[in-house]
C-alpha cells in the first residue's frame, strides 16, 4: 500500500516531525525516508529516494546539482522529476502517492497531513476563525524559524558571530513573548480547547533551537551566552511548561522525547 504522504529529508529533523506528530493524531500514513545531512550527498534525490549504488555517480552525472542551504557547495544528485515536484530543490520534501505532487516547507507538509485526516481529528481548528488564528501562529513561526536557522547553521559551520547571535536572540524574544501572552493566564493550548497545528509547530521549532546546547563551548569562546540559557524558563514559564507538556504527550514523545533529552543532557554538561 502506498503511504498517504512520503517525506524525504535529512534526519533527525524536528521539522519533519511536525508531520509525523500530526499523523498520529489524524491516523494518516506518513512514510519518512532519509539519512544524516552528510549521507544525503550520496543519495539520489527523488520520490523514490535511495542511497546511490557504488559507481552510480558517473551514470547519473546529468542529475548532479550544486547544493545550497545546509549543503552549500556539495554535489547532489537530484532527478528532473524531483525538481519538477520540488522547484526549490530543498528538504524536507513531501510527495503525494502519485510521486508527482510535491509539497515543500515543513508547515505546509504538516498542513497537508491535517487536511488528509481532518475527519479524524481537528488539528486545523473547528471553524474558519480558529483555522486562521492557527495560520497566524504558523506565519509568526516562519519569521522566528528564518533567524533560528541562520543561527544554527552558523553554529554548525563555525561562522557564528555577535550579529547573527543578536538577530536570533531578538527573534526568540519576540516569538516567546507572544506565546507567553497567548498562554495567559492558564491556557493549556495555543488555540481553542485542544492541541492544534500551532502547538505542534511550536514544539518542533523550540526543540530544533535546543541544538545550540551542543555548541555552548563555541559560543563561550566568542563571548556569547546561549539564547536558551539556564534562566530562560523563569523568563517564559508558560512557554516552557507548555513545551514540557507537549514533549510528554504520547503523540509527541516518540519523536521529540529522545531528541530533547539528549540536548538537555548536553546543556547540563
CSV table of C-alpha atoms in Angstrom, one decimal:
chain,number,residue,atom,x,y,z
A,1,UNK,CA,0.0,0.0,0.0
A,2,UNK,CA,1.2,3.5,-0.8
A,3,UNK,CA,1.6,5.9,2.1
A,4,UNK,CA,-0.7,8.9,2.1
A,5,UNK,CA,2.4,11.1,2.1
A,6,UNK,CA,6.1,10.3,1.6
A,7,UNK,CA,8.7,12.7,3.1
A,8,UNK,CA,12.4,12.8,2.1
A,9,UNK,CA,14.8,14.7,4.4
A,10,UNK,CA,17.9,14.8,6.4
A,11,UNK,CA,17.4,13.1,9.7
A,12,UNK,CA,16.9,13.6,12.6
A,13,UNK,CA,14.8,16.7,11.8
A,14,UNK,CA,12.2,18.2,14.2
A,15,UNK,CA,10.6,20.0,11.2
A,16,UNK,CA,9.8,16.6,9.7
A,17,UNK,CA,8.3,15.6,13.0
A,18,UNK,CA,5.6,18.3,12.6
A,19,UNK,CA,4.1,16.0,10.0
A,20,UNK,CA,4.7,12.7,11.9
A,21,UNK,CA,3.2,14.1,15.1
A,22,UNK,CA,0.2,15.4,13.2
A,23,UNK,CA,-0.2,12.0,11.5
A,24,UNK,CA,-0.5,10.2,14.9
A,25,UNK,CA,-3.4,12.5,15.9
A,26,UNK,CA,-5.1,12.1,12.5
A,27,UNK,CA,-4.4,8.5,11.6
A,28,UNK,CA,-2.6,9.4,8.4
A,29,UNK,CA,0.0,7.1,7.0
A,30,UNK,CA,3.3,9.1,6.6
A,31,UNK,CA,6.5,7.4,5.3
A,32,UNK,CA,9.8,9.1,6.0
A,33,UNK,CA,13.0,8.4,4.1
A,34,UNK,CA,16.4,9.9,4.6
A,35,UNK,CA,19.7,9.9,6.4
A,36,UNK,CA,22.1,12.4,8.1
A,37,UNK,CA,22.9,15.6,6.2
A,38,UNK,CA,26.3,14.3,5.2
A,39,UNK,CA,24.9,11.0,4.0
A,40,UNK,CA,22.4,12.7,1.7
A,41,UNK,CA,25.3,13.7,-0.5
A,42,UNK,CA,25.3,10.0,-1.5
A,43,UNK,CA,21.6,9.7,-2.1
A,44,UNK,CA,19.5,10.0,-5.3
A,45,UNK,CA,17.0,12.8,-4.5
A,46,UNK,CA,13.7,11.6,-5.9
A,47,UNK,CA,10.3,10.4,-4.9
A,48,UNK,CA,11.9,7.0,-4.7
A,49,UNK,CA,14.9,8.5,-2.9
A,50,UNK,CA,17.6,5.9,-2.1
A,51,UNK,CA,21.4,5.7,-1.5
A,52,UNK,CA,23.5,5.7,-4.6
A,53,UNK,CA,25.0,2.3,-5.6
A,54,UNK,CA,28.7,2.1,-5.9
A,55,UNK,CA,29.9,3.5,-9.2
A,56,UNK,CA,26.5,5.0,-10.0
A,57,UNK,CA,27.6,8.7,-9.8
A,58,UNK,CA,29.1,8.6,-13.3
A,59,UNK,CA,26.0,7.2,-14.9
A,60,UNK,CA,23.8,9.7,-13.1
A,61,UNK,CA,26.1,12.7,-13.8
A,62,UNK,CA,23.2,14.5,-15.6
A,63,UNK,CA,21.4,14.8,-12.3
A,64,UNK,CA,24.4,16.5,-10.5
A,65,UNK,CA,23.5,19.8,-8.9
A,66,UNK,CA,25.3,22.1,-6.5
A,67,UNK,CA,23.8,22.1,-3.0
A,68,UNK,CA,22.8,25.4,-1.3
A,69,UNK,CA,21.3,25.8,2.1
A,70,UNK,CA,22.8,23.4,4.7
A,71,UNK,CA,24.7,21.5,2.0
A,72,UNK,CA,26.4,24.5,0.3
A,73,UNK,CA,28.7,23.6,-2.5
A,74,UNK,CA,28.1,19.8,-2.2
A,75,UNK,CA,27.4,17.8,-5.4
A,76,UNK,CA,23.9,16.4,-5.0
A,77,UNK,CA,22.0,14.1,-7.4
A,78,UNK,CA,18.5,15.4,-8.0
A,79,UNK,CA,16.3,13.9,-10.7
A,80,UNK,CA,14.4,16.1,-13.1
A,81,UNK,CA,11.2,14.7,-11.6
A,82,UNK,CA,12.3,15.7,-8.1
A,83,UNK,CA,12.9,19.3,-9.2
A,84,UNK,CA,9.6,19.4,-11.1
A,85,UNK,CA,7.8,18.4,-7.9
A,86,UNK,CA,10.1,20.4,-5.6
A,87,UNK,CA,11.0,23.6,-7.5
A,88,UNK,CA,13.2,25.0,-4.7
A,89,UNK,CA,15.1,21.7,-4.5
A,90,UNK,CA,15.2,21.6,-0.7
A,91,UNK,CA,14.4,19.1,2.0
A,92,UNK,CA,12.1,18.2,3.7
A,93,UNK,CA,10.4,17.3,0.5
A,94,UNK,CA,7.0,15.6,0.6
A,95,UNK,CA,5.1,13.9,-2.2
A,96,UNK,CA,1.6,12.7,-2.7
A,97,UNK,CA,1.1,9.0,-3.6
A,98,UNK,CA,1.4,9.7,-7.3
A,99,UNK,CA,5.0,10.8,-6.8
A,100,UNK,CA,4.4,13.9,-8.9
A,101,UNK,CA,2.6,16.2,-6.5
A,102,UNK,CA,5.3,17.9,-4.4
A,103,UNK,CA,4.7,19.7,-1.1
A,104,UNK,CA,7.5,21.8,0.4
A,105,UNK,CA,8.2,23.7,3.6
A,106,UNK,CA,7.5,21.9,6.8
A,107,UNK,CA,4.5,23.9,7.9
A,108,UNK,CA,2.8,23.2,4.6
A,109,UNK,CA,3.7,19.5,4.8
A,110,UNK,CA,2.1,19.4,8.3
A,111,UNK,CA,-1.0,21.2,7.0
A,112,UNK,CA,-1.3,18.5,4.3
A,113,UNK,CA,-1.4,15.8,7.0
A,114,UNK,CA,-4.1,17.8,8.9
A,115,UNK,CA,-6.2,18.1,5.8
A,116,UNK,CA,-5.9,14.4,5.0
A,117,UNK,CA,-7.0,13.5,8.5
A,118,UNK,CA,-9.4,16.3,9.3
A,119,UNK,CA,-12.3,13.9,9.7
A,120,UNK,CA,-10.5,12.1,12.5
A,121,UNK,CA,-9.0,15.0,14.5
A,122,UNK,CA,-9.5,18.8,14.0
A,123,UNK,CA,-5.8,19.8,14.1
A,124,UNK,CA,-6.7,22.8,11.9
A,125,UNK,CA,-9.3,24.1,14.3
A,126,UNK,CA,-13.1,23.8,14.4
A,127,UNK,CA,-14.0,26.7,12.1
A,128,UNK,CA,-12.6,29.3,9.7
A,129,UNK,CA,-11.7,31.6,12.5
A,130,UNK,CA,-9.8,29.1,14.5
A,131,UNK,CA,-8.0,27.9,11.3
A,132,UNK,CA,-7.0,31.5,10.6
A,133,UNK,CA,-5.7,32.0,14.1
A,134,UNK,CA,-3.7,28.8,13.8
A,135,UNK,CA,-2.3,30.2,10.5
A,136,UNK,CA,-1.3,33.4,12.4
A,137,UNK,CA,0.9,31.3,14.8
A,138,UNK,CA,2.3,29.4,11.8
A,139,UNK,CA,3.2,32.6,10.0
A,140,UNK,CA,4.9,34.1,13.0
A,141,UNK,CA,6.9,30.8,13.5
A,142,UNK,CA,8.3,31.3,10.0
A,143,UNK,CA,9.8,34.7,10.9
A,144,UNK,CA,11.4,33.1,14.0
A,145,UNK,CA,12.5,30.0,12.1
A,146,UNK,CA,14.4,32.0,9.5
A,147,UNK,CA,16.7,33.7,12.0
A,148,UNK,CA,16.9,30.5,14.0
A,149,UNK,CA,18.1,28.5,11.0
A,150,UNK,CA,20.7,31.1,10.1
A,151,UNK,CA,22.0,31.0,13.7
A,152,UNK,CA,22.0,27.2,13.9
A,153,UNK,CA,23.7,26.8,10.5
A,154,UNK,CA,26.3,29.3,11.6
A,155,UNK,CA,26.9,27.3,14.8
A,156,UNK,CA,27.3,24.2,12.7
A,157,UNK,CA,29.9,25.6,10.3
A,158,UNK,CA,31.7,27.7,12.9
A,159,UNK,CA,30.8,31.1,11.4
A,160,UNK,CA,28.5,32.4,14.2
A,161,UNK,CA,29.3,36.0,15.3
A,162,UNK,CA,27.7,38.6,17.6
A,163,UNK,CA,25.4,40.0,14.8
A,164,UNK,CA,23.9,36.6,13.9
A,165,UNK,CA,23.5,35.8,17.6
A,166,UNK,CA,21.8,39.1,18.3
A,167,UNK,CA,19.3,38.7,15.5
A,168,UNK,CA,18.4,35.1,16.7
A,169,UNK,CA,18.2,36.3,20.3
A,170,UNK,CA,15.8,39.1,19.3
A,171,UNK,CA,13.7,36.8,17.1
A,172,UNK,CA,13.3,34.3,20.0
A,173,UNK,CA,12.3,37.1,22.5
A,174,UNK,CA,9.6,38.3,20.1
A,175,UNK,CA,8.4,34.7,19.5
A,176,UNK,CA,8.4,33.6,23.1
A,177,UNK,CA,6.8,36.8,24.4
A,178,UNK,CA,3.9,36.4,22.1
A,179,UNK,CA,3.5,32.7,23.0
A,180,UNK,CA,3.7,33.6,26.7
A,181,UNK,CA,0.9,36.1,26.2
A,182,UNK,CA,-1.2,33.6,24.2
A,183,UNK,CA,-0.9,31.0,27.0
A,184,UNK,CA,-2.0,33.5,29.7
A,185,UNK,CA,-3.5,33.3,32.2
A,186,UNK,CA,-3.6,29.5,32.4
A,187,UNK,CA,-4.2,28.1,28.9
A,188,UNK,CA,-3.1,24.6,28.0
A,189,UNK,CA,-3.1,25.1,24.2
A,190,UNK,CA,-2.4,28.0,21.9
A,191,UNK,CA,-5.7,27.9,20.0
A,192,UNK,CA,-9.1,26.6,21.2
A,193,UNK,CA,-9.5,23.8,23.7
A,194,UNK,CA,-7.3,21.1,22.1
A,195,UNK,CA,-3.9,20.6,20.5
A,196,UNK,CA,-3.6,22.1,17.0
A,197,UNK,CA,-1.0,22.6,14.4
A,198,UNK,CA,0.0,25.8,16.3
A,199,UNK,CA,1.2,23.7,19.2
A,200,UNK,CA,2.9,21.1,17.1
A,201,UNK,CA,4.8,23.7,15.1
A,202,UNK,CA,5.9,25.5,18.4
A,203,UNK,CA,7.2,22.3,20.0
A,204,UNK,CA,9.2,21.3,16.9
A,205,UNK,CA,10.8,24.7,16.4
A,206,UNK,CA,11.7,25.0,20.1
A,207,UNK,CA,13.2,21.5,20.0
A,208,UNK,CA,15.3,22.4,17.0
A,209,UNK,CA,16.5,25.6,18.7
A,210,UNK,CA,17.9,23.5,21.5
A,211,UNK,CA,20.7,22.4,19.2
A,212,UNK,CA,22.6,25.4,20.4
A,213,UNK,CA,23.2,23.4,23.7
A,214,UNK,CA,25.6,21.2,21.7
A,215,UNK,CA,27.7,24.3,20.8
A,216,UNK,CA,28.0,26.0,24.2
A,217,UNK,CA,31.8,25.9,24.1
A,218,UNK,CA,31.9,27.6,20.7
A,219,UNK,CA,29.6,30.4,22.0
A,220,UNK,CA,31.6,30.8,25.1
A,221,UNK,CA,34.8,31.2,23.1
A,222,UNK,CA,33.2,34.1,21.2
A,223,UNK,CA,32.0,35.7,24.4
A,224,UNK,CA,28.4,34.8,23.7
A,225,UNK,CA,25.8,33.1,26.0
A,226,UNK,CA,23.2,30.6,25.0
A,227,UNK,CA,19.9,32.1,23.9
A,228,UNK,CA,18.2,29.2,25.8
A,229,UNK,CA,20.3,30.0,28.9
A,230,UNK,CA,19.8,28.5,32.3
A,231,UNK,CA,17.4,31.2,33.4
A,232,UNK,CA,15.2,31.2,30.3
A,233,UNK,CA,12.4,29.1,31.9
A,234,UNK,CA,12.0,31.8,34.5
A,235,UNK,CA,11.5,34.5,31.8
A,236,UNK,CA,8.9,32.5,29.9
A,237,UNK,CA,7.4,30.0,32.4
A,238,UNK,CA,4.2,29.3,30.5
A,239,UNK,CA,6.0,28.7,27.2
A,240,UNK,CA,8.3,26.1,28.7
A,241,UNK,CA,5.6,24.5,30.8
A,242,UNK,CA,3.6,24.0,27.6
A,243,UNK,CA,6.7,22.6,25.8
A,244,UNK,CA,7.2,20.1,28.6
A,245,UNK,CA,3.5,19.0,28.4
A,246,UNK,CA,3.7,18.5,24.7
A,247,UNK,CA,7.0,16.6,24.7
A,248,UNK,CA,5.4,14.2,27.3
A,249,UNK,CA,2.3,13.7,25.2
A,250,UNK,CA,2.1,10.2,23.6
A,251,UNK,CA,1.9,11.6,20.1
A,252,UNK,CA,4.9,13.9,20.5
A,253,UNK,CA,7.1,11.7,22.8
A,254,UNK,CA,8.2,9.2,20.2
A,255,UNK,CA,9.9,11.8,18.1
A,256,UNK,CA,10.8,14.6,20.4
A,257,UNK,CA,11.4,12.8,23.7
A,258,UNK,CA,14.8,11.2,23.0
A,259,UNK,CA,15.9,14.3,20.9
A,260,UNK,CA,15.1,16.8,23.7
A,261,UNK,CA,16.5,14.6,26.4
A,262,UNK,CA,19.8,14.3,24.5
A,263,UNK,CA,20.2,18.0,24.0
A,264,UNK,CA,19.2,18.8,27.7
A,265,UNK,CA,21.9,16.4,28.8
A,266,UNK,CA,24.4,18.4,26.8
A,267,UNK,CA,23.1,21.6,28.4
A,268,UNK,CA,23.6,20.1,31.8
A,269,UNK,CA,27.1,19.0,31.0
